[in-house]
């Protein structure tokens, strides 16, 4: 009977979560703990709710409570690692992602995230090996394919970088960063028309991706297509008004600075921000 009551409470907590009511979900998880203080899943559930409420410290404390009760709780370790990564404690993030992998050697997302941290730390050999393993386990995981593109770009292999960005796009057309990074390679290589084609495709599938409009505006400006550039800048500013800070200093847009429409756009957005 006691176990039945606990299971019912778990189901209620999940419903509150799905209804986007983290406060009520928290109360329900606390009821579970009041019945049985050894319910690791309830501490884990509370931690996820505190993450939703942007209280990372409380979330971290509760994830640790979950693994104290259940030392093999790989999902709790995963989110401990993720939180440390967000909090810029890369060494602890690495340690706990390795812990996840020791408990679940097939966790391709943990391998990918670990590789991403190594890439940030400029340890490209380790980054490559981790992301390679992620792709071996899950060949169609778009983020690992994307990160392999990032790594190849960092070691100046543009051809392989584009190849992996294309694979990422093939598996998820709604991941705007893959289009953005691919377009940036073409911009660097002065292939502006190819960059525009990539960005246009990206915008088709990601109509609210501010940086896709912004990069396309820069390409149009460099090609002296003023009308198209200003149109894209307007769209980028509507989506993300703070992008004006980039517009004000970006040398790619210098050709527009005497255009009355561009000046009016800047003045209007300065008042709005």
PDB file of C-alpha atoms in Angstrom:
ATOM      1  CA  UNK A   1       0.000   0.000   0.000  1.00  0.00           C
ATOM      2  CA  UNK A   2       2.829   2.387   0.920  1.00  0.00           C
ATOM      3  CA  UNK A   3       4.607   1.728  -2.384  1.00  0.00           C
ATOM      4  CA  UNK A   4       1.352   2.273  -4.254  1.00  0.00           C
ATOM      5  CA  UNK A   5       0.928   5.683  -2.584  1.00  0.00           C
ATOM      6  CA  UNK A   6       4.483   6.671  -3.483  1.00  0.00           C
ATOM      7  CA  UNK A   7       3.961   5.649  -7.119  1.00  0.00           C
ATOM      8  CA  UNK A   8       0.741   7.681  -7.265  1.00  0.00           C
ATOM      9  CA  UNK A   9       2.625  10.714  -5.923  1.00  0.00           C
ATOM     10  CA  UNK A  10       5.363  10.269  -8.544  1.00  0.00           C
ATOM     11  CA  UNK A  11       2.688  10.244 -11.234  1.00  0.00           C
ATOM     12  CA  UNK A  12       1.129  13.423  -9.801  1.00  0.00           C
ATOM     13  CA  UNK A  13       4.522  15.154  -9.686  1.00  0.00           C
ATOM     14  CA  UNK A  14       5.148  14.245 -13.337  1.00  0.00           C
ATOM     15  CA  UNK A  15       1.746  15.658 -14.290  1.00  0.00           C
ATOM     16  CA  UNK A  16       2.525  18.943 -12.514  1.00  0.00           C
ATOM     17  CA  UNK A  17       5.853  19.030 -14.351  1.00  0.00           C
ATOM     18  CA  UNK A  18       4.105  18.514 -17.695  1.00  0.00           C
ATOM     19  CA  UNK A  19       1.651  21.288 -16.769  1.00  0.00           C
ATOM     20  CA  UNK A  20       4.638  23.598 -16.159  1.00  0.00           C
ATOM     21  CA  UNK A  21       3.889  23.918 -12.456  1.00  0.00           C
ATOM     22  CA  UNK A  22       7.252  23.280 -10.768  1.00  0.00           C
ATOM     23  CA  UNK A  23       6.107  24.586  -7.379  1.00  0.00           C
ATOM     24  CA  UNK A  24       3.348  21.987  -7.075  1.00  0.00           C
ATOM     25  CA  UNK A  25       5.678  19.300  -8.406  1.00  0.00           C
ATOM     26  CA  UNK A  26       8.153  20.233  -5.660  1.00  0.00           C
ATOM     27  CA  UNK A  27       5.466  19.926  -2.986  1.00  0.00           C
ATOM     28  CA  UNK A  28       4.552  16.497  -4.305  1.00  0.00           C
ATOM     29  CA  UNK A  29       8.147  15.276  -4.311  1.00  0.00           C
ATOM     30  CA  UNK A  30       8.478  16.528  -0.727  1.00  0.00           C
ATOM     31  CA  UNK A  31       5.443  14.428   0.224  1.00  0.00           C
ATOM     32  CA  UNK A  32       7.216  11.374  -1.178  1.00  0.00           C
ATOM     33  CA  UNK A  33      10.291  12.139   0.941  1.00  0.00           C
ATOM     34  CA  UNK A  34       8.113  12.603   4.036  1.00  0.00           C
ATOM     35  CA  UNK A  35       6.907   9.017   3.499  1.00  0.00           C
ATOM     36  CA  UNK A  36      10.319   7.560   2.602  1.00  0.00           C
ATOM     37  CA  UNK A  37      13.544   9.529   2.995  1.00  0.00           C
ATOM     38  CA  UNK A  38      15.424   6.984   0.840  1.00  0.00           C
ATOM     39  CA  UNK A  39      13.572   7.840  -2.376  1.00  0.00           C
ATOM     40  CA  UNK A  40      16.461   8.948  -4.597  1.00  0.00           C
ATOM     41  CA  UNK A  41      14.036   9.628  -7.449  1.00  0.00           C
ATOM     42  CA  UNK A  42      12.181  12.224  -5.372  1.00  0.00           C
ATOM     43  CA  UNK A  43      15.382  14.123  -4.604  1.00  0.00           C
ATOM     44  CA  UNK A  44      16.265  13.918  -8.306  1.00  0.00           C
ATOM     45  CA  UNK A  45      12.815  15.199  -9.242  1.00  0.00           C
ATOM     46  CA  UNK A  46      13.142  18.123  -6.834  1.00  0.00           C
ATOM     47  CA  UNK A  47      16.536  18.937  -8.311  1.00  0.00           C
ATOM     48  CA  UNK A  48      15.072  19.110 -11.818  1.00  0.00           C
ATOM     49  CA  UNK A  49      12.366  21.471 -10.592  1.00  0.00           C
ATOM     50  CA  UNK A  50      14.899  23.782  -8.929  1.00  0.00           C
ATOM     51  CA  UNK A  51      16.774  23.827 -12.228  1.00  0.00           C
ATOM     52  CA  UNK A  52      13.549  24.943 -13.880  1.00  0.00           C
ATOM     53  CA  UNK A  53      13.310  27.678 -11.240  1.00  0.00           C
ATOM     54  CA  UNK A  54      16.954  28.648 -11.993  1.00  0.00           C
ATOM     55  CA  UNK A  55      18.207  27.827  -8.514  1.00  0.00           C
ATOM     56  CA  UNK A  56      21.337  25.910  -9.512  1.00  0.00           C
ATOM     57  CA  UNK A  57      22.791  25.647  -6.012  1.00  0.00           C
ATOM     58  CA  UNK A  58      19.704  23.950  -4.585  1.00  0.00           C
ATOM     59  CA  UNK A  59      19.474  21.703  -7.629  1.00  0.00           C
ATOM     60  CA  UNK A  60      23.090  20.629  -7.229  1.00  0.00           C
ATOM     61  CA  UNK A  61      22.619  19.863  -3.547  1.00  0.00           C
ATOM     62  CA  UNK A  62      19.598  17.667  -4.289  1.00  0.00           C
ATOM     63  CA  UNK A  63      21.286  15.813  -7.153  1.00  0.00           C
ATOM     64  CA  UNK A  64      24.092  14.975  -4.721  1.00  0.00           C
ATOM     65  CA  UNK A  65      21.515  13.736  -2.223  1.00  0.00           C
ATOM     66  CA  UNK A  66      20.106  11.454  -4.933  1.00  0.00           C
ATOM     67  CA  UNK A  67      23.516   9.883  -5.673  1.00  0.00           C
ATOM     68  CA  UNK A  68      24.246   9.583  -1.951  1.00  0.00           C
ATOM     69  CA  UNK A  69      21.188   7.316  -1.704  1.00  0.00           C
ATOM     70  CA  UNK A  70      21.798   5.604  -5.052  1.00  0.00           C
ATOM     71  CA  UNK A  71      25.492   5.697  -6.088  1.00  0.00           C
ATOM     72  CA  UNK A  72      24.598   4.271  -9.523  1.00  0.00           C
ATOM     73  CA  UNK A  73      22.128   7.033 -10.423  1.00  0.00           C
ATOM     74  CA  UNK A  74      23.794   7.988 -13.705  1.00  0.00           C
ATOM     75  CA  UNK A  75      21.179  10.619 -14.684  1.00  0.00           C
ATOM     76  CA  UNK A  76      21.802  12.514 -11.451  1.00  0.00           C
ATOM     77  CA  UNK A  77      25.544  12.490 -12.134  1.00  0.00           C
ATOM     78  CA  UNK A  78      24.836  13.670 -15.679  1.00  0.00           C
ATOM     79  CA  UNK A  79      23.012  16.763 -14.473  1.00  0.00           C
ATOM     80  CA  UNK A  80      25.616  17.403 -11.782  1.00  0.00           C
ATOM     81  CA  UNK A  81      28.184  17.513 -14.581  1.00  0.00           C
ATOM     82  CA  UNK A  82      25.925  19.711 -16.688  1.00  0.00           C
ATOM     83  CA  UNK A  83      25.408  22.194 -13.856  1.00  0.00           C
ATOM     84  CA  UNK A  84      29.132  22.415 -13.137  1.00  0.00           C
ATOM     85  CA  UNK A  85      29.684  23.080 -16.850  1.00  0.00           C
ATOM     86  CA  UNK A  86      27.100  25.898 -16.779  1.00  0.00           C
ATOM     87  CA  UNK A  87      28.762  27.272 -13.637  1.00  0.00           C
ATOM     88  CA  UNK A  88      32.121  27.292 -15.490  1.00  0.00           C
ATOM     89  CA  UNK A  89      33.709  24.718 -13.192  1.00  0.00           C
ATOM     90  CA  UNK A  90      35.108  22.677 -16.056  1.00  0.00           C
ATOM     91  CA  UNK A  91      37.269  20.340 -13.961  1.00  0.00           C
ATOM     92  CA  UNK A  92      34.311  19.153 -11.892  1.00  0.00           C
ATOM     93  CA  UNK A  93      32.164  18.900 -15.022  1.00  0.00           C
ATOM     94  CA  UNK A  94      34.814  16.655 -16.613  1.00  0.00           C
ATOM     95  CA  UNK A  95      35.045  14.527 -13.464  1.00  0.00           C
ATOM     96  CA  UNK A  96      31.302  13.906 -13.278  1.00  0.00           C
ATOM     97  CA  UNK A  97      30.833  13.288 -17.012  1.00  0.00           C
ATOM     98  CA  UNK A  98      33.529  10.625 -16.676  1.00  0.00           C
ATOM     99  CA  UNK A  99      31.534   9.216 -13.764  1.00  0.00           C
ATOM    100  CA  UNK A 100      28.444   9.041 -15.984  1.00  0.00           C
ATOM    101  CA  UNK A 101      30.421   7.200 -18.671  1.00  0.00           C
ATOM    102  CA  UNK A 102      31.798   4.734 -16.101  1.00  0.00           C
ATOM    103  CA  UNK A 103      28.210   3.900 -15.110  1.00  0.00           C
ATOM    104  CA  UNK A 104      26.799   3.994 -18.638  1.00  0.00           C
ATOM    105  CA  UNK A 105      29.469   3.463 -21.323  1.00  0.00           C
ATOM    106  CA  UNK A 106      26.860   3.929 -24.069  1.00  0.00           C
ATOM    107  CA  UNK A 107      25.889   7.467 -23.008  1.00  0.00           C
ATOM    108  CA  UNK A 108      26.699   9.239 -26.267  1.00  0.00           C
ATOM    109  CA  UNK A 109      25.450  12.587 -24.958  1.00  0.00           C
ATOM    110  CA  UNK A 110      27.903  12.468 -22.044  1.00  0.00           C
ATOM    111  CA  UNK A 111      30.750  11.719 -24.467  1.00  0.00           C
ATOM    112  CA  UNK A 112      29.661  14.616 -26.672  1.00  0.00           C
ATOM    113  CA  UNK A 113      29.352  17.064 -23.775  1.00  0.00           C
ATOM    114  CA  UNK A 114      32.734  16.009 -22.445  1.00  0.00           C
ATOM    115  CA  UNK A 115      34.221  16.553 -25.894  1.00  0.00           C
ATOM    116  CA  UNK A 116      32.643  19.987 -26.058  1.00  0.00           C
ATOM    117  CA  UNK A 117      34.314  20.950 -22.761  1.00  0.00           C
ATOM    118  CA  UNK A 118      37.702  19.742 -24.010  1.00  0.00           C
ATOM    119  CA  UNK A 119      37.168  21.795 -27.179  1.00  0.00           C
ATOM    120  CA  UNK A 120      36.503  24.895 -25.061  1.00  0.00           C
ATOM    121  CA  UNK A 121      39.732  24.140 -23.177  1.00  0.00           C
ATOM    122  CA  UNK A 122      41.541  23.853 -26.548  1.00  0.00           C
ATOM    123  CA  UNK A 123      42.475  20.222 -25.891  1.00  0.00           C
ATOM    124  CA  UNK A 124      41.514  19.179 -29.390  1.00  0.00           C
ATOM    125  CA  UNK A 125      42.908  15.639 -29.242  1.00  0.00           C
ATOM    126  CA  UNK A 126      40.737  14.740 -26.241  1.00  0.00           C
ATOM    127  CA  UNK A 127      37.813  16.640 -27.738  1.00  0.00           C
ATOM    128  CA  UNK A 128      38.129  14.671 -30.974  1.00  0.00           C
ATOM    129  CA  UNK A 129      38.322  11.316 -29.193  1.00  0.00           C
ATOM    130  CA  UNK A 130      35.253  12.009 -27.025  1.00  0.00           C
ATOM    131  CA  UNK A 131      33.103  13.291 -29.884  1.00  0.00           C
ATOM    132  CA  UNK A 132      34.295  10.458 -32.142  1.00  0.00           C
ATOM    133  CA  UNK A 133      33.111   7.982 -29.500  1.00  0.00           C
ATOM    134  CA  UNK A 134      29.754   9.752 -29.277  1.00  0.00           C
ATOM    135  CA  UNK A 135      29.308   9.405 -33.044  1.00  0.00           C
ATOM    136  CA  UNK A 136      30.360   5.745 -32.963  1.00  0.00           C
ATOM    137  CA  UNK A 137      27.605   5.032 -30.435  1.00  0.00           C
ATOM    138  CA  UNK A 138      24.985   7.226 -32.118  1.00  0.00           C
ATOM    139  CA  UNK A 139      25.964   8.071 -35.733  1.00  0.00           C
ATOM    140  CA  UNK A 140      23.010  10.420 -36.272  1.00  0.00           C
ATOM    141  CA  UNK A 141      23.351  12.542 -33.130  1.00  0.00           C
ATOM    142  CA  UNK A 142      23.334  16.033 -34.624  1.00  0.00           C
ATOM    143  CA  UNK A 143      25.132  17.785 -31.773  1.00  0.00           C
ATOM    144  CA  UNK A 144      28.097  15.416 -31.902  1.00  0.00           C
ATOM    145  CA  UNK A 145      28.267  15.844 -35.682  1.00  0.00           C
ATOM    146  CA  UNK A 146      28.145  19.606 -35.150  1.00  0.00           C
ATOM    147  CA  UNK A 147      30.875  19.491 -32.508  1.00  0.00           C
ATOM    148  CA  UNK A 148      33.092  17.439 -34.790  1.00  0.00           C
ATOM    149  CA  UNK A 149      32.664  20.246 -37.305  1.00  0.00           C
ATOM    150  CA  UNK A 150      33.711  22.750 -34.635  1.00  0.00           C
ATOM    151  CA  UNK A 151      36.820  20.717 -33.820  1.00  0.00           C
ATOM    152  CA  UNK A 152      37.847  20.399 -37.475  1.00  0.00           C
ATOM    153  CA  UNK A 153      37.365  24.145 -37.912  1.00  0.00           C
ATOM    154  CA  UNK A 154      39.607  24.809 -34.903  1.00  0.00           C
ATOM    155  CA  UNK A 155      42.389  22.744 -36.461  1.00  0.00           C
ATOM    156  CA  UNK A 156      41.876  24.572 -39.792  1.00  0.00           C
ATOM    157  CA  UNK A 157      40.417  21.688 -41.754  1.00  0.00           C
ATOM    158  CA  UNK A 158      37.571  23.571 -43.420  1.00  0.00           C
ATOM    159  CA  UNK A 159      36.619  20.766 -45.794  1.00  0.00           C
ATOM    160  CA  UNK A 160      35.991  18.282 -42.962  1.00  0.00           C
ATOM    161  CA  UNK A 161      34.283  20.952 -40.865  1.00  0.00           C
ATOM    162  CA  UNK A 162      31.774  21.642 -43.652  1.00  0.00           C
ATOM    163  CA  UNK A 163      31.286  17.903 -44.132  1.00  0.00           C
ATOM    164  CA  UNK A 164      30.293  17.461 -40.491  1.00  0.00           C
ATOM    165  CA  UNK A 165      28.119  20.587 -40.416  1.00  0.00           C
ATOM    166  CA  UNK A 166      26.294  19.129 -43.420  1.00  0.00           C
ATOM    167  CA  UNK A 167      25.811  15.839 -41.564  1.00  0.00           C
ATOM    168  CA  UNK A 168      24.467  17.719 -38.555  1.00  0.00           C
ATOM    169  CA  UNK A 169      22.016  19.631 -40.763  1.00  0.00           C
ATOM    170  CA  UNK A 170      20.950  16.420 -42.487  1.00  0.00           C
ATOM    171  CA  UNK A 171      19.963  14.992 -39.099  1.00  0.00           C
ATOM    172  CA  UNK A 172      18.380  18.137 -37.672  1.00  0.00           C
ATOM    173  CA  UNK A 173      17.456  21.030 -39.928  1.00  0.00           C
ATOM    174  CA  UNK A 174      16.192  22.987 -36.917  1.00  0.00           C
ATOM    175  CA  UNK A 175      19.633  23.393 -35.337  1.00  0.00           C
ATOM    176  CA  UNK A 176      20.538  26.914 -36.454  1.00  0.00           C
ATOM    177  CA  UNK A 177      24.137  26.871 -35.209  1.00  0.00           C
ATOM    178  CA  UNK A 178      25.158  24.349 -37.871  1.00  0.00           C
ATOM    179  CA  UNK A 179      24.048  26.721 -40.644  1.00  0.00           C
ATOM    180  CA  UNK A 180      25.683  29.640 -38.859  1.00  0.00           C
ATOM    181  CA  UNK A 181      29.054  27.943 -38.484  1.00  0.00           C
ATOM    182  CA  UNK A 182      29.027  26.613 -42.019  1.00  0.00           C
ATOM    183  CA  UNK A 183      28.232  30.072 -43.353  1.00  0.00           C
ATOM    184  CA  UNK A 184      31.058  31.564 -41.276  1.00  0.00           C
ATOM    185  CA  UNK A 185      33.555  29.299 -43.042  1.00  0.00           C
ATOM    186  CA  UNK A 186      32.352  30.511 -46.423  1.00  0.00           C
ATOM    187  CA  UNK A 187      32.543  34.125 -45.232  1.00  0.00           C
ATOM    188  CA  UNK A 188      36.118  33.558 -44.077  1.00  0.00           C
ATOM    189  CA  UNK A 189      36.903  32.102 -47.512  1.00  0.00           C
ATOM    190  CA  UNK A 190      35.255  35.118 -49.202  1.00  0.00           C
ATOM    191  CA  UNK A 191      32.559  32.872 -50.709  1.00  0.00           C
ATOM    192  CA  UNK A 192      29.779  35.272 -49.823  1.00  0.00           C
ATOM    193  CA  UNK A 193      27.170  33.974 -52.255  1.00  0.00           C
ATOM    194  CA  UNK A 194      27.608  30.433 -50.928  1.00  0.00           C
ATOM    195  CA  UNK A 195      27.297  31.771 -47.402  1.00  0.00           C
ATOM    196  CA  UNK A 196      24.030  33.511 -48.326  1.00  0.00           C
ATOM    197  CA  UNK A 197      22.669  30.261 -49.761  1.00  0.00           C
ATOM    198  CA  UNK A 198      23.481  28.408 -46.530  1.00  0.00           C
ATOM    199  CA  UNK A 199      21.954  31.151 -44.372  1.00  0.00           C
ATOM    200  CA  UNK A 200      18.831  31.313 -46.528  1.00  0.00           C
ATOM    201  CA  UNK A 201      18.300  27.577 -46.129  1.00  0.00           C
ATOM    202  CA  UNK A 202      18.870  27.934 -42.388  1.00  0.00           C
ATOM    203  CA  UNK A 203      16.306  30.723 -42.118  1.00  0.00           C
ATOM    204  CA  UNK A 204      13.770  28.554 -43.957  1.00  0.00           C
ATOM    205  CA  UNK A 205      13.914  26.020 -41.129  1.00  0.00           C
ATOM    206  CA  UNK A 206      14.769  28.448 -38.294  1.00  0.00           C
ATOM    207  CA  UNK A 207      12.755  31.635 -38.932  1.00  0.00           C
ATOM    208  CA  UNK A 208      13.567  33.133 -35.516  1.00  0.00           C
ATOM    209  CA  UNK A 209      17.328  32.549 -35.560  1.00  0.00           C
ATOM    210  CA  UNK A 210      18.609  36.094 -35.140  1.00  0.00           C
ATOM    211  CA  UNK A 211      22.233  35.451 -36.097  1.00  0.00           C
ATOM    212  CA  UNK A 212      21.283  33.825 -39.387  1.00  0.00           C
ATOM    213  CA  UNK A 213      19.585  37.076 -40.446  1.00  0.00           C
ATOM    214  CA  UNK A 214      22.492  39.089 -39.067  1.00  0.00           C
ATOM    215  CA  UNK A 215      25.175  37.139 -40.928  1.00  0.00           C
ATOM    216  CA  UNK A 216      23.163  37.281 -44.135  1.00  0.00           C
ATOM    217  CA  UNK A 217      22.811  41.045 -43.697  1.00  0.00           C
ATOM    218  CA  UNK A 218      26.600  41.314 -43.413  1.00  0.00           C
ATOM    219  CA  UNK A 219      27.063  39.264 -46.577  1.00  0.00           C
ATOM    220  CA  UNK A 220      24.561  41.390 -48.473  1.00  0.00           C
ATOM    221  CA  UNK A 221      26.288  44.565 -47.273  1.00  0.00           C
ATOM    222  CA  UNK A 222      29.657  43.338 -48.482  1.00  0.00           C
ATOM    223  CA  UNK A 223      28.078  42.557 -51.859  1.00  0.00           C
ATOM    224  CA  UNK A 224      26.586  46.093 -51.926  1.00  0.00           C
ATOM    225  CA  UNK A 225      23.023  44.738 -51.803  1.00  0.00           C
ATOM    226  CA  UNK A 226      21.883  47.459 -49.439  1.00  0.00           C
ATOM    227  CA  UNK A 227      18.126  46.890 -49.536  1.00  0.00           C
ATOM    228  CA  UNK A 228      18.432  43.204 -48.683  1.00  0.00           C
ATOM    229  CA  UNK A 229      20.958  43.914 -45.942  1.00  0.00           C
ATOM    230  CA  UNK A 230      18.759  46.492 -44.203  1.00  0.00           C
ATOM    231  CA  UNK A 231      15.750  44.195 -44.463  1.00  0.00           C
ATOM    232  CA  UNK A 232      17.654  41.419 -42.688  1.00  0.00           C
ATOM    233  CA  UNK A 233      18.965  43.805 -40.027  1.00  0.00           C
ATOM    234  CA  UNK A 234      15.400  44.897 -39.298  1.00  0.00           C
ATOM    235  CA  UNK A 235      14.374  41.291 -38.836  1.00  0.00           C
ATOM    236  CA  UNK A 236      17.346  40.534 -36.569  1.00  0.00           C
ATOM    237  CA  UNK A 237      16.563  43.583 -34.429  1.00  0.00           C
ATOM    238  CA  UNK A 238      12.915  42.614 -34.067  1.00  0.00           C
ATOM    239  CA  UNK A 239      13.924  39.161 -32.860  1.00  0.00           C
ATOM    240  CA  UNK A 240      16.754  40.388 -30.614  1.00  0.00           C
ATOM    241  CA  UNK A 241      16.985  44.159 -30.011  1.00  0.00           C
ATOM    242  CA  UNK A 242      20.340  43.886 -28.209  1.00  0.00           C
ATOM    243  CA  UNK A 243      21.969  42.839 -31.473  1.00  0.00           C
ATOM    244  CA  UNK A 244      22.246  46.585 -32.077  1.00  0.00           C
ATOM    245  CA  UNK A 245      25.477  46.447 -30.066  1.00  0.00           C
ATOM    246  CA  UNK A 246      27.015  44.340 -32.837  1.00  0.00           C
ATOM    247  CA  UNK A 247      25.520  46.446 -35.607  1.00  0.00           C
ATOM    248  CA  UNK A 248      27.036  49.621 -34.178  1.00  0.00           C
ATOM    249  CA  UNK A 249      30.618  48.345 -34.455  1.00  0.00           C
ATOM    250  CA  UNK A 250      30.626  45.733 -37.230  1.00  0.00           C
ATOM    251  CA  UNK A 251      32.935  46.838 -40.045  1.00  0.00           C
ATOM    252  CA  UNK A 252      31.093  44.623 -42.530  1.00  0.00           C
ATOM    253  CA  UNK A 253      28.221  47.119 -42.288  1.00  0.00           C
ATOM    254  CA  UNK A 254      30.295  50.270 -42.909  1.00  0.00           C
ATOM    255  CA  UNK A 255      28.876  50.639 -46.409  1.00  0.00           C
ATOM    256  CA  UNK A 256      25.427  51.201 -44.844  1.00  0.00           C
ATOM    257  CA  UNK A 257      26.373  53.887 -42.335  1.00  0.00           C
ATOM    258  CA  UNK A 258      25.418  56.839 -44.538  1.00  0.00           C
ATOM    259  CA  UNK A 259      22.141  55.284 -45.622  1.00  0.00           C
ATOM    260  CA  UNK A 260      19.213  57.161 -44.032  1.00  0.00           C
ATOM    261  CA  UNK A 261      17.288  53.940 -43.420  1.00  0.00           C
ATOM    262  CA  UNK A 262      20.232  52.442 -41.546  1.00  0.00           C
ATOM    263  CA  UNK A 263      20.690  55.576 -39.415  1.00  0.00           C
ATOM    264  CA  UNK A 264      16.966  55.666 -38.632  1.00  0.00           C
ATOM    265  CA  UNK A 265      17.031  51.982 -37.713  1.00  0.00           C
ATOM    266  CA  UNK A 266      19.879  52.543 -35.259  1.00  0.00           C
ATOM    267  CA  UNK A 267      18.304  55.604 -33.694  1.00  0.00           C
ATOM    268  CA  UNK A 268      14.956  53.894 -33.264  1.00  0.00           C
ATOM    269  CA  UNK A 269      16.425  50.808 -31.650  1.00  0.00           C
ATOM    270  CA  UNK A 270      18.673  52.839 -29.328  1.00  0.00           C
ATOM    271  CA  UNK A 271      15.504  54.418 -27.930  1.00  0.00           C
ATOM    272  CA  UNK A 272      13.821  51.002 -27.566  1.00  0.00           C
ATOM    273  CA  UNK A 273      16.680  49.148 -25.872  1.00  0.00           C
TER     274      UNK A 273
END
